[in-house]
PDB file of C-alpha atoms in Angstrom:
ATOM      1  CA  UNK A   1       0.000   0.000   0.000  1.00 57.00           C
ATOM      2  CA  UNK A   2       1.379   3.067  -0.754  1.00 59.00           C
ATOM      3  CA  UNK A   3       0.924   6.395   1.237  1.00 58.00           C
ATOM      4  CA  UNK A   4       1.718   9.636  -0.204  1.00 58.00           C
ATOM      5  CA  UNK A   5       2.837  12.196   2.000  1.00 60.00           C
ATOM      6  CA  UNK A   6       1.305  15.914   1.074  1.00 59.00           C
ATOM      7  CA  UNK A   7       4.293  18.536   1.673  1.00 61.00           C
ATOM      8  CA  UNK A   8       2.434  21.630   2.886  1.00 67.00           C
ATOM      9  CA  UNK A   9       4.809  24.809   3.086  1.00 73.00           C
ATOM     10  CA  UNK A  10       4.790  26.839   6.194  1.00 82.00           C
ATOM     11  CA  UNK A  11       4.252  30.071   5.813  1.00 88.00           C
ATOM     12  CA  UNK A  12       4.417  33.349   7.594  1.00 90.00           C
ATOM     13  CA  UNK A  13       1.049  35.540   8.046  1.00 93.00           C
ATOM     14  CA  UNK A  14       1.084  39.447   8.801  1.00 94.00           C
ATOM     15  CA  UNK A  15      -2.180  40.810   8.890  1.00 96.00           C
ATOM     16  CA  UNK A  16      -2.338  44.288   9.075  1.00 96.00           C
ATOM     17  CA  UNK A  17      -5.151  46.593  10.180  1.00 96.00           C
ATOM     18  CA  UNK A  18      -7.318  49.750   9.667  1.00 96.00           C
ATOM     19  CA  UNK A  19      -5.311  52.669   7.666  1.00 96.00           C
ATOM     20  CA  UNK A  20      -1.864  52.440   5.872  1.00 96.00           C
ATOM     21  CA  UNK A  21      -1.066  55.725   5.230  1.00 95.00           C
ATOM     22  CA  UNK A  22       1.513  58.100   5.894  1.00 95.00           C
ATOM     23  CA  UNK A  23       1.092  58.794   9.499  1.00 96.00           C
ATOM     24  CA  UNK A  24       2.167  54.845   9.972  1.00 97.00           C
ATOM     25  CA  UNK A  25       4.199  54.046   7.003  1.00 96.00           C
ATOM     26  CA  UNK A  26       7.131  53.802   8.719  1.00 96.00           C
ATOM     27  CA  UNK A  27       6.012  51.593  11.643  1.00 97.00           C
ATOM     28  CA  UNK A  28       4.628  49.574   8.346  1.00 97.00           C
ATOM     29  CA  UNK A  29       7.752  49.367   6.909  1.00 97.00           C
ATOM     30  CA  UNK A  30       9.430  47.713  10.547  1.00 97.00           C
ATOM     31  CA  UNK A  31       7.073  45.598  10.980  1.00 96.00           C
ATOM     32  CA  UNK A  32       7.070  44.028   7.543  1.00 96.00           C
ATOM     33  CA  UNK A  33      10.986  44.149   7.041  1.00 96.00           C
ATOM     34  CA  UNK A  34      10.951  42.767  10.436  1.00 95.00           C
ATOM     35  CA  UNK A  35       8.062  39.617   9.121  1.00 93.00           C
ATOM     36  CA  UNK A  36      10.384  39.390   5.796  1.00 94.00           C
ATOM     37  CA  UNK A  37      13.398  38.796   7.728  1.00 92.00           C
ATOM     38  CA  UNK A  38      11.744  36.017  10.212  1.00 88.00           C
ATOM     39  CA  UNK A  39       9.388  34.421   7.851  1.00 77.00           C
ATOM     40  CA  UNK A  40       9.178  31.050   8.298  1.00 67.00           C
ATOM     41  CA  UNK A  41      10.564  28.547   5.055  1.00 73.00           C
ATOM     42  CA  UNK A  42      11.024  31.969   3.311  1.00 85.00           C
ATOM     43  CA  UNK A  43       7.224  32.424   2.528  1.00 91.00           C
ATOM     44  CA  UNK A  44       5.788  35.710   3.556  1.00 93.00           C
ATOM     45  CA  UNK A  45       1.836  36.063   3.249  1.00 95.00           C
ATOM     46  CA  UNK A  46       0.123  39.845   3.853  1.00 97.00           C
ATOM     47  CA  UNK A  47      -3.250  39.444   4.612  1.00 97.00           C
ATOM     48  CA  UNK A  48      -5.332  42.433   3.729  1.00 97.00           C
ATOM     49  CA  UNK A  49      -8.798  41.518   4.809  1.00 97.00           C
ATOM     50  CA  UNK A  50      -8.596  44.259   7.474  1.00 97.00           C
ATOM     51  CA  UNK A  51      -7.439  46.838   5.646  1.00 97.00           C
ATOM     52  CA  UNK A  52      -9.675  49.997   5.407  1.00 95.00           C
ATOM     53  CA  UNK A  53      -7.322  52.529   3.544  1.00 95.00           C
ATOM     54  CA  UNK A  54      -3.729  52.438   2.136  1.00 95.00           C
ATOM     55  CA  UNK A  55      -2.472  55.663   0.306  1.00 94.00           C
ATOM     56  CA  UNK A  56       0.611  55.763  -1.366  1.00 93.00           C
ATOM     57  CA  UNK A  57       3.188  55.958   1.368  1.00 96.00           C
ATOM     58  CA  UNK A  58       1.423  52.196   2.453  1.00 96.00           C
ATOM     59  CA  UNK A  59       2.293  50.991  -1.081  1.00 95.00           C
ATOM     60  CA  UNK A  60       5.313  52.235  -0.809  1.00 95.00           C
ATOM     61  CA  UNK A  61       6.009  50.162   2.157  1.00 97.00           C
ATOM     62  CA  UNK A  62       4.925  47.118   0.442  1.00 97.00           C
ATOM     63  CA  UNK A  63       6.992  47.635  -2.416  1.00 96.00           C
ATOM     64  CA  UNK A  64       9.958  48.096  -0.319  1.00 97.00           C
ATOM     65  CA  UNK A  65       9.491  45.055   1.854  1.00 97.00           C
ATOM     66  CA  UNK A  66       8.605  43.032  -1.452  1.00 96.00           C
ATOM     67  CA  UNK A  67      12.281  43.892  -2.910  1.00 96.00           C
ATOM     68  CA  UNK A  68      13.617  42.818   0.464  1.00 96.00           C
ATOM     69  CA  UNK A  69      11.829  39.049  -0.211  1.00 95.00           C
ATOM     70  CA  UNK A  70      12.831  39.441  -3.677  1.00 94.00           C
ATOM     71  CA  UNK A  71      16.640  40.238  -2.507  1.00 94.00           C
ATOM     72  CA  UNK A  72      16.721  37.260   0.101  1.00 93.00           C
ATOM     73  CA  UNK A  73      14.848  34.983  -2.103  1.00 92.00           C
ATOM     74  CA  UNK A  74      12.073  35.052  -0.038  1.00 91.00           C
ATOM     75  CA  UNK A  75       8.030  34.058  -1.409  1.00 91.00           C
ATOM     76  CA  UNK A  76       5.960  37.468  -0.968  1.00 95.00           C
ATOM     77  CA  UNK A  77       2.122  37.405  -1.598  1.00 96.00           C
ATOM     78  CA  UNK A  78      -0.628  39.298  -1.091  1.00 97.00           C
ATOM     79  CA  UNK A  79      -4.263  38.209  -0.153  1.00 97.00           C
ATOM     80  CA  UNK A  80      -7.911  38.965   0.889  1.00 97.00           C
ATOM     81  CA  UNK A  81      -7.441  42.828  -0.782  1.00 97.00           C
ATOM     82  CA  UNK A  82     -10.843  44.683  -0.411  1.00 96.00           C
ATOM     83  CA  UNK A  83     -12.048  46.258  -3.561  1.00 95.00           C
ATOM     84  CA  UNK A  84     -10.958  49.853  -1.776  1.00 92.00           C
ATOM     85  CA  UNK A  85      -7.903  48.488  -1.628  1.00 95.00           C
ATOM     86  CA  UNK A  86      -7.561  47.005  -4.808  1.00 94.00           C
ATOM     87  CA  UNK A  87      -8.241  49.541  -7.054  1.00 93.00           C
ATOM     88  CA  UNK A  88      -4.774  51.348  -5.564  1.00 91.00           C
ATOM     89  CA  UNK A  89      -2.780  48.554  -6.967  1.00 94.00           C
ATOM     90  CA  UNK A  90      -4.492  48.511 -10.571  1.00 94.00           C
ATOM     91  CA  UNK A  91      -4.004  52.314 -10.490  1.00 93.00           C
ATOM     92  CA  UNK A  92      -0.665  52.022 -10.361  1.00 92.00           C
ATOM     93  CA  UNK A  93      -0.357  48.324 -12.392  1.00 94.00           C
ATOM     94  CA  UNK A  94       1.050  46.952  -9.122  1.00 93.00           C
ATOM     95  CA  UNK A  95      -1.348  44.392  -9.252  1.00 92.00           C
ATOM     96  CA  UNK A  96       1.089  43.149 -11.830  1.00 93.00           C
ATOM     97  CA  UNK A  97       4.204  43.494  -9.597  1.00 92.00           C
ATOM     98  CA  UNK A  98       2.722  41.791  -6.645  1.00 94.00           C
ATOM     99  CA  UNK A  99       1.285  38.357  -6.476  1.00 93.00           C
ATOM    100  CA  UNK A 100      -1.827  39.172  -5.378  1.00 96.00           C
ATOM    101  CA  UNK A 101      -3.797  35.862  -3.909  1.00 97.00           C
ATOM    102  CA  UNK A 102      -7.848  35.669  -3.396  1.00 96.00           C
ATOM    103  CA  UNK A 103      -6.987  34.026   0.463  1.00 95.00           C
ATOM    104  CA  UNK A 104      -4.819  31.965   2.019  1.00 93.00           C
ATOM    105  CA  UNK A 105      -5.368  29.025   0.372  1.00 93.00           C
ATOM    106  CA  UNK A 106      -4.666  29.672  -2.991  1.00 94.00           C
ATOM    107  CA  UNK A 107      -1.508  31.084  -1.661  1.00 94.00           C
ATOM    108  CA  UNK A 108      -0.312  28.181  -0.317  1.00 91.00           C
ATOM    109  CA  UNK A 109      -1.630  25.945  -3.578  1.00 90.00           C
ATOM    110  CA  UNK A 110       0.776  28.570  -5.333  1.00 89.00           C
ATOM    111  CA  UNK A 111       3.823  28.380  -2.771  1.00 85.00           C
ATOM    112  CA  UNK A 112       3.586  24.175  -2.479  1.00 82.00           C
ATOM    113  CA  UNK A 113       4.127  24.208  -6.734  1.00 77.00           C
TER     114      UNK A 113
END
């Protein structure tokens, strides 16, 4: 009988909350360099379901943590972006930059390829 063993990647969740803007940009930034740095197998998910607002200084924060997964060879996805949120990314065609998930699971289909 043979078993097959189904390799699941761990992976690191931040979840941010309420407004990224400029007044916390910076604490942003810390916190995801910080999450980058310590993610677990190298696999970095931001979870955006509680996200209210991000203006351009909370993008910027993003993009800046995303070249610091890119430079370490880290995984760095996106998920669970509210429609508010959304349309800030396809403004600027980051939505084509970022890997931008529906939820966790289809992250984790996409990190376990």
């Amino acid at each position: 009988k043979m078993s097959s063993t189904q390799i699941r990647t761990k992976f690191t969740t931040f979840r941010p909350e309420g407004f990224l803007s400029a007044a916390n940009a910076t604490e942003f930034l810390e916190r995801l360099t910080v999450e980058v740095k310590s993610s677990v197998d190298s696999a970095l998910l931001v979870n955006m379901e509680a996200v209210e607002f991000m203006d351009s200084a909370g993008l910027m924060a993003l993009i800046k943590a995303f070249r610091l997964a890119e430079s370490l060879g880290h995984s760095f996805g996106i998920c669970s972006v509210p429609p508010s949120v959304r349309i800030m990314f396809e403004l600027t065609q980051l939505d084509k930059v970022f890997e931008i998930f529906e939820d966790q699971s289809a992250f984790q289909l996409a990190v376990d390829r």
